[in-house]
Short mmCIF file of C-alpha atoms in Angstrom, two decimals:
data_model
loop_
_atom_site.label_atom_id
_atom_site.label_comp_id
_atom_site.label_asym_id
_atom_site.label_seq_id
_atom_site.Cartn_x
_atom_site.Cartn_y
_atom_site.Cartn_z
CA UNK A 814 10.05 10.48 -1.11
CA UNK A 815 7.79 7.94 -1.70
CA UNK A 816 5.14 9.14 -3.04
CA UNK A 817 1.75 8.32 -4.58
CA UNK A 818 -0.54 10.41 -6.66
CA UNK A 819 -4.53 10.38 -6.75
CA UNK A 820 -6.83 11.14 -9.57
CA UNK A 821 -10.05 12.91 -8.86
CA UNK A 822 -13.47 11.64 -9.74
CA UNK A 823 -17.26 13.68 -10.56
CA UNK A 824 -17.50 16.56 -7.90
CA UNK A 825 -13.87 18.38 -8.59
CA UNK A 826 -15.44 20.12 -11.67
CA UNK A 827 -16.03 23.58 -11.81
CA UNK A 828 -15.39 26.55 -14.72
CA UNK A 829 -11.89 27.32 -15.11
CA UNK A 830 -10.41 24.36 -13.11
CA UNK A 831 -7.85 24.23 -16.22
CA UNK A 832 -6.98 28.35 -15.80
CA UNK A 833 -3.40 26.92 -13.88
CA UNK A 834 -2.70 24.81 -16.38
CA UNK A 835 -3.53 27.58 -20.17
CA UNK A 836 0.03 28.69 -20.25
CA UNK A 837 1.17 25.26 -21.14
CA UNK A 838 1.22 23.52 -24.64
CA UNK A 839 1.37 19.70 -23.17
CA UNK A 840 -2.24 20.62 -20.55
CA UNK A 841 -3.99 22.20 -23.95
CA UNK A 842 -2.36 19.62 -26.50
CA UNK A 843 -4.16 16.75 -23.94
CA UNK A 844 -7.88 18.78 -24.25
CA UNK A 845 -7.58 19.16 -27.63
CA UNK A 846 -6.55 15.17 -28.33
CA UNK A 847 -9.58 14.60 -26.33
CA UNK A 848 -11.93 16.34 -27.88
CA UNK A 849 -11.10 15.25 -31.26
CA UNK A 850 -11.70 11.58 -30.04
CA UNK A 851 -15.40 12.26 -28.54
CA UNK A 852 -16.34 15.67 -31.68
CA UNK A 853 -16.65 18.41 -28.79
CA UNK A 854 -14.58 21.17 -27.84
CA UNK A 855 -13.98 20.17 -24.37
CA UNK A 856 -11.53 22.70 -23.50
CA UNK A 857 -14.12 25.70 -24.78
CA UNK A 858 -16.24 24.17 -21.97
CA UNK A 859 -14.35 23.93 -19.15
CA UNK A 860 -13.25 27.62 -20.00
CA UNK A 861 -16.25 28.49 -20.61
CA UNK A 862 -19.01 26.44 -19.61
CA UNK A 863 -22.32 26.64 -19.33
CA UNK A 864 -22.00 25.36 -15.74
CA UNK A 865 -25.53 23.20 -16.04
CA UNK A 866 -23.37 21.56 -19.19
CA UNK A 867 -20.51 21.21 -17.11
CA UNK A 868 -22.24 19.26 -14.88
CA UNK A 869 -23.77 16.52 -17.09
CA UNK A 870 -22.80 13.66 -15.31
CA UNK A 871 -22.12 12.69 -20.39
CA UNK A 872 -19.89 15.78 -20.31
CA UNK A 873 -18.34 15.82 -16.25
CA UNK A 874 -16.92 11.98 -16.83
CA UNK A 875 -14.76 12.64 -19.93
CA UNK A 876 -13.96 15.93 -18.38
CA UNK A 877 -12.12 15.20 -15.07
CA UNK A 878 -10.36 11.77 -17.23
CA UNK A 879 -9.10 14.62 -19.61
CA UNK A 880 -8.51 17.15 -17.17
CA UNK A 881 -6.31 14.54 -14.66
CA UNK A 882 -4.23 12.78 -17.26
CA UNK A 883 -3.27 16.52 -18.68
CA UNK A 884 -1.80 17.74 -15.50
CA UNK A 885 -0.20 14.20 -14.29
CA UNK A 886 1.38 15.04 -18.34
CA UNK A 887 2.52 18.55 -17.58
CA UNK A 888 4.18 16.58 -14.21
CA UNK A 889 6.23 14.12 -16.10
CA UNK A 890 6.43 17.26 -18.69
CA UNK A 891 8.19 19.12 -15.70
CA UNK A 892 10.79 16.37 -15.18
CA UNK A 893 8.24 14.68 -12.51
CA UNK A 894 9.18 10.93 -11.95
CA UNK A 895 6.13 8.01 -11.65
CA UNK A 896 4.75 7.66 -8.39
CA UNK A 897 5.47 4.05 -6.55
CA UNK A 898 1.58 3.90 -6.35
CA UNK A 899 -1.53 5.52 -7.99
CA UNK A 900 -5.89 5.28 -6.90
CA UNK A 901 -8.32 6.98 -8.60
CA UNK A 902 -11.30 8.31 -6.34
CA UNK A 903 -14.31 6.56 -9.01
CA UNK A 904 -14.64 8.03 -12.43
CA UNK A 905 -10.79 8.88 -11.37
CA UNK A 906 -9.31 5.05 -11.14
CA UNK A 907 -10.43 5.82 -15.21
CA UNK A 908 -7.09 7.84 -15.27
CA UNK A 909 -5.60 6.13 -12.88
CA UNK A 910 -5.53 3.05 -15.40
CA UNK A 911 -4.60 5.41 -18.40
CA UNK A 912 -1.59 6.42 -16.85
CA UNK A 913 -0.44 3.06 -15.76
CA UNK A 914 -0.37 2.32 -19.45
CA UNK A 915 -3.17 -0.38 -18.58
CA UNK A 916 -5.68 1.36 -21.07
CA UNK A 917 -5.49 3.82 -23.95
CA UNK A 918 -6.34 7.50 -23.25
CA UNK A 919 -8.58 6.89 -26.37
CA UNK A 920 -10.10 4.51 -24.85
CA UNK A 921 -10.65 5.30 -21.90
CA UNK A 922 -12.22 8.35 -23.09
CA UNK A 923 -14.77 6.08 -25.08
CA UNK A 924 -15.85 3.65 -22.52
CA UNK A 925 -16.10 6.95 -20.27
CA UNK A 926 -18.41 8.18 -22.29
CA UNK A 927 -20.19 4.90 -22.14
CA UNK A 928 -19.95 4.61 -18.40
CA UNK A 929 -21.88 8.37 -18.11
CA UNK A 930 -24.58 7.83 -21.26
CA UNK A 931 -25.34 4.32 -18.52
CA UNK A 932 -25.76 5.86 -15.28
CA UNK A 933 -28.12 9.45 -16.83
CA UNK A 934 -29.30 6.65 -17.64
CA UNK A 935 -29.76 4.09 -15.20
CA UNK A 936 -32.39 5.69 -12.96
CA UNK A 937 -34.62 8.52 -13.63
CA UNK A 938 -33.89 11.76 -13.32
CA UNK A 939 -35.68 12.85 -9.66
CA UNK A 940 -35.94 9.69 -8.77
CA UNK A 941 -32.40 9.29 -7.38
CA UNK A 942 -30.23 11.17 -5.44
CA UNK A 943 -27.07 11.27 -2.52
CA UNK A 944 -26.60 13.09 0.91
CA UNK A 945 -23.28 13.78 2.74
CA UNK A 946 -23.47 12.40 6.61
CA UNK A 947 -20.37 14.00 8.73
CA UNK A 948 -19.60 13.08 12.35
CA UNK A 949 -20.66 10.00 12.99
CA UNK A 950 -19.14 6.44 12.20
CA UNK A 951 -19.30 3.80 9.91
CA UNK A 952 -21.72 1.52 11.69
CA UNK A 953 -23.73 4.31 12.41
CA UNK A 954 -24.04 5.05 8.68
CA UNK A 955 -25.51 1.43 8.18
CA UNK A 956 -27.87 2.05 11.16
CA UNK A 957 -29.18 5.42 9.24
CA UNK A 958 -29.33 3.92 5.95
CA UNK A 959 -31.46 0.87 7.28
CA UNK A 960 -33.27 2.77 9.11
CA UNK A 961 -34.53 5.49 6.55
CA UNK A 962 -34.85 2.89 3.19
CA UNK A 963 -38.42 0.52 4.26
CA UNK A 964 -39.01 -0.89 0.51
CA UNK A 965 -36.19 1.27 -1.08
CA UNK A 966 -32.19 1.44 -2.28
CA UNK A 967 -30.25 2.90 0.30
CA UNK A 968 -26.21 2.84 0.50
CA UNK A 969 -23.16 4.02 1.52
CA UNK A 970 -22.08 4.74 -1.35
CA UNK A 971 -18.39 7.18 -0.92
CA UNK A 972 -16.65 5.87 2.26
CA UNK A 973 -14.31 8.89 1.90
CA UNK A 974 -12.95 10.38 5.74
CA UNK A 975 -12.96 8.80 9.42
CA UNK A 976 -16.76 10.66 9.93
CA UNK A 977 -16.97 11.74 6.17
CA UNK A 978 -19.48 8.83 4.34
CA UNK A 979 -21.98 9.66 1.22
CA UNK A 980 -25.10 7.35 0.96
CA UNK A 981 -27.08 6.92 -2.43
CA UNK A 982 -30.43 5.55 -3.66
CA UNK A 983 -33.84 6.56 -4.17
CA UNK A 984 -34.37 10.03 -3.00
CA UNK A 985 -37.61 9.50 -0.71
CA UNK A 986 -35.51 7.51 0.78
CA UNK A 987 -32.14 9.86 0.79
CA UNK A 988 -34.71 12.52 2.12
CA UNK A 989 -35.20 10.56 5.64
CA UNK A 990 -31.89 9.57 5.80
CA UNK A 991 -30.94 13.27 6.51
CA UNK A 992 -33.35 13.81 8.98
CA UNK A 993 -32.07 10.55 10.49
CA UNK A 994 -29.30 11.29 10.43
CA UNK A 995 -29.34 14.36 12.69
CA UNK A 996 -31.14 12.62 15.12
CA UNK A 997 -28.66 10.28 15.41
CA UNK A 998 -25.70 12.99 16.10
CA UNK A 999 -24.52 13.71 13.10
CA UNK A 1000 -22.75 17.24 12.75
CA UNK A 1001 -24.02 16.98 9.19
CA UNK A 1002 -26.06 15.66 6.57
CA UNK A 1003 -27.49 17.69 3.40
CA UNK A 1004 -28.30 16.50 0.26
CA UNK A 1005 -25.92 16.71 -2.48
CA UNK A 1006 -26.83 18.28 -6.25
CA UNK A 1007 -26.62 14.60 -7.86
CA UNK A 1008 -29.30 13.12 -9.59
CA UNK A 1009 -27.45 10.00 -10.71
CA UNK A 1010 -26.95 7.48 -7.04
CA UNK A 1011 -23.58 6.60 -7.50
CA UNK A 1012 -22.13 3.08 -5.94
CA UNK A 1013 -25.41 1.69 -5.18
CA UNK A 1014 -27.19 -0.64 -6.69
CA UNK A 1015 -30.13 1.12 -8.40
CA UNK A 1016 -26.86 1.39 -10.97
CA UNK A 1017 -26.46 -2.46 -11.86
CA UNK A 1018 -27.95 -2.43 -15.04
CA UNK A 1019 -25.65 0.42 -16.20
CA UNK A 1020 -22.25 -1.62 -14.67
CA UNK A 1021 -23.83 -5.05 -17.14
CA UNK A 1022 -23.04 -1.69 -20.14
CA UNK A 1023 -20.05 -0.77 -19.31
CA UNK A 1024 -18.80 -4.48 -18.89
CA UNK A 1025 -19.68 -4.72 -22.73
CA UNK A 1026 -17.50 -2.01 -23.44
CA UNK A 1027 -14.99 -3.34 -21.17
CA UNK A 1028 -14.96 -6.02 -22.91
CA UNK A 1029 -14.23 -3.76 -26.79
CA UNK A 1030 -10.87 -2.72 -26.18
CA UNK A 1031 -7.59 -3.34 -25.44
CA UNK A 1032 -6.29 -3.73 -21.88
CA UNK A 1033 -3.56 -4.67 -19.66
CA UNK A 1034 -2.17 -5.22 -15.92
CA UNK A 1035 -1.39 -1.53 -14.96
CA UNK A 1036 2.69 -0.37 -14.58
CA UNK A 1037 2.60 0.76 -11.38
CA UNK A 1038 0.47 -0.58 -8.73
CA UNK A 1039 -3.29 0.67 -8.74
CA UNK A 1040 -5.42 0.08 -5.92
CA UNK A 1041 -9.47 0.00 -6.56
CA UNK A 1042 -11.75 0.98 -4.54
CA UNK A 1043 -13.54 -2.15 -4.61
CA UNK A 1044 -11.38 -4.17 -2.31
CA UNK A 1045 -8.68 -1.71 -2.14
CA UNK A 1046 -6.30 -3.85 -3.26
CA UNK A 1047 -3.94 -3.97 -6.69
CA UNK A 1048 -5.08 -5.98 -9.98
CA UNK A 1049 -2.79 -8.84 -11.15
CA UNK A 1050 -4.82 -9.95 -13.93
CA UNK A 1051 -6.89 -7.88 -16.70
CA UNK A 1052 -10.17 -9.99 -15.44
CA UNK A 1053 -9.75 -8.44 -12.16
CA UNK A 1054 -8.86 -4.82 -13.74
CA UNK A 1055 -12.74 -5.67 -15.74
CA UNK A 1056 -14.63 -7.54 -12.57
CA UNK A 1057 -12.68 -4.11 -10.15
CA UNK A 1058 -14.35 -1.18 -12.97
CA UNK A 1059 -18.39 -2.97 -13.38
CA UNK A 1060 -18.77 -3.89 -9.19
CA UNK A 1061 -17.00 -0.70 -8.61
CA UNK A 1062 -20.35 1.24 -10.54
CA UNK A 1063 -22.68 -0.61 -7.52
CA UNK A 1064 -20.29 -0.71 -4.79
CA UNK A 1065 -18.94 1.97 -2.00
CA UNK A 1066 -16.12 3.23 -3.32
CA UNK A 1067 -13.64 2.62 -0.08
CA UNK A 1068 -11.32 5.36 -0.16
CA UNK A 1069 -10.07 5.28 3.25
CA UNK A 1070 -8.95 1.53 3.18
CA UNK A 1071 -7.52 2.88 -0.42
CA UNK A 1072 -5.15 5.02 0.85
CA UNK A 1073 -4.12 2.93 3.69
CA UNK A 1074 -3.23 0.59 1.84
CA UNK A 1075 -0.07 3.07 0.41
CA UNK A 1076 1.16 2.36 3.81
CA UNK A 1077 2.89 -0.68 3.08
CA UNK A 1078 4.43 0.89 -0.43
CA UNK A 1079 6.60 3.17 2.04
CA UNK A 1080 4.49 5.72 1.01
CA UNK A 1081 5.08 9.87 2.49
CA UNK A 1082 3.25 11.64 0.55
CA UNK A 1083 -0.18 11.73 -1.67
CA UNK A 1084 -0.48 14.43 -4.31
CA UNK A 1085 -3.87 14.44 -5.92
CA UNK A 1086 -3.66 14.97 -9.50
CA UNK A 1087 -5.98 17.39 -11.27
CA UNK A 1088 -8.03 19.93 -10.97
CA UNK A 1089 -9.97 20.85 -7.08
CA UNK A 1090 -8.29 20.21 -3.39
CA UNK A 1091 -10.99 17.57 -2.43
CA UNK A 1092 -8.70 14.09 -2.61
CA UNK A 1093 -5.40 15.91 -0.57
CA UNK A 1094 -7.11 17.15 2.36
CA UNK A 1095 -9.25 13.85 3.31
CA UNK A 1096 -5.07 12.29 3.55
CA UNK A 1097 -4.26 13.30 7.26
CA UNK A 1098 -7.37 12.87 8.33
CA UNK A 1099 -7.03 8.94 7.16
CA UNK A 1100 -3.69 9.12 8.43
CA UNK A 1101 -1.93 11.52 10.77
CA UNK A 1102 2.13 10.12 9.10
CA UNK A 1103 0.93 11.09 5.12
CA UNK A 1104 1.20 14.77 3.72
CA UNK A 1105 -1.67 15.24 0.96
CA UNK A 1106 -0.49 18.10 -2.10
CA UNK A 1107 -3.26 18.76 -4.75
CA UNK A 1108 -1.39 19.46 -7.46
CA UNK A 1109 -4.60 21.84 -8.79
CA UNK A 1110 -2.51 24.25 -10.90
CA UNK A 1111 1.28 24.05 -12.85
CA UNK A 1112 1.97 26.38 -9.67
CA UNK A 1113 2.23 23.74 -7.25
CA UNK A 1114 4.05 21.14 -9.29
CA UNK A 1115 6.77 23.62 -9.32
CA UNK A 1116 6.95 24.64 -5.93
CA UNK A 1117 6.81 20.45 -5.85
CA UNK A 1118 9.53 19.94 -7.89
CA UNK A 1119 11.65 22.59 -7.12
CA UNK A 1120 11.54 21.40 -3.31
CA UNK A 1121 12.44 18.35 -4.16
CA UNK A 1122 15.81 19.78 -6.09
#
């Protein structure tokens, strides 16, 4: 059975999200390693919060990276084998790079911290926003953005599954888009509790800061094919990786295309590796022939491995 691993990004975090891994030394050791590198107690933060600190971009991004790496290391420690292909949603692409041995865990944490700070500084609080629109096709999403943006920025940010798209831009444009979306027949149009308008052109300056950080570290081509968000293709050179990571910050996450790109690899099952159950349910909506399973705790991994055996 050929399988793929996908890694979640910002939005899957919650207090206690690693409780399902707390009895495993490898997971705790991964958090200790990250805490030593970043000089902050990540395990305490993920276990006890508070929510307002957990939700800060500068904390959330290294936390989600660490959680994904901890989960993958647990999979290997339990006897799991390497996936045939990998991808990560937004920030999760950095987790995938670590898993694909294209970047060290230490460098990934350092770059992620720069990325998070640059994103948080790029747009003043209260200026930007994001909204989820459900139940209309992509052409209608583009129409909504054109109608609502006026003289501001408003763009598709995440094509998560057919009929589930996130848009990003100026807060006032987001508010107009929610109203227009309902008029256009959207089943739901809801503003998300995020002040950073990820994956839109408001983050181009932040992307330049990320590019500088990437130039300062060592990168290599992944040993496992890694499908990038911006073009749903694997990278074949270091320059391609840098370009994909930089442009990802101000370009939409083409998650539907990423999952479809697994098909030529003979994939039948996609495992979401990390806390939460955000990506796994999207898999079958994108392709009915695929199965999505969330490894949000040790028990789910063990059950899967026992089933394989």
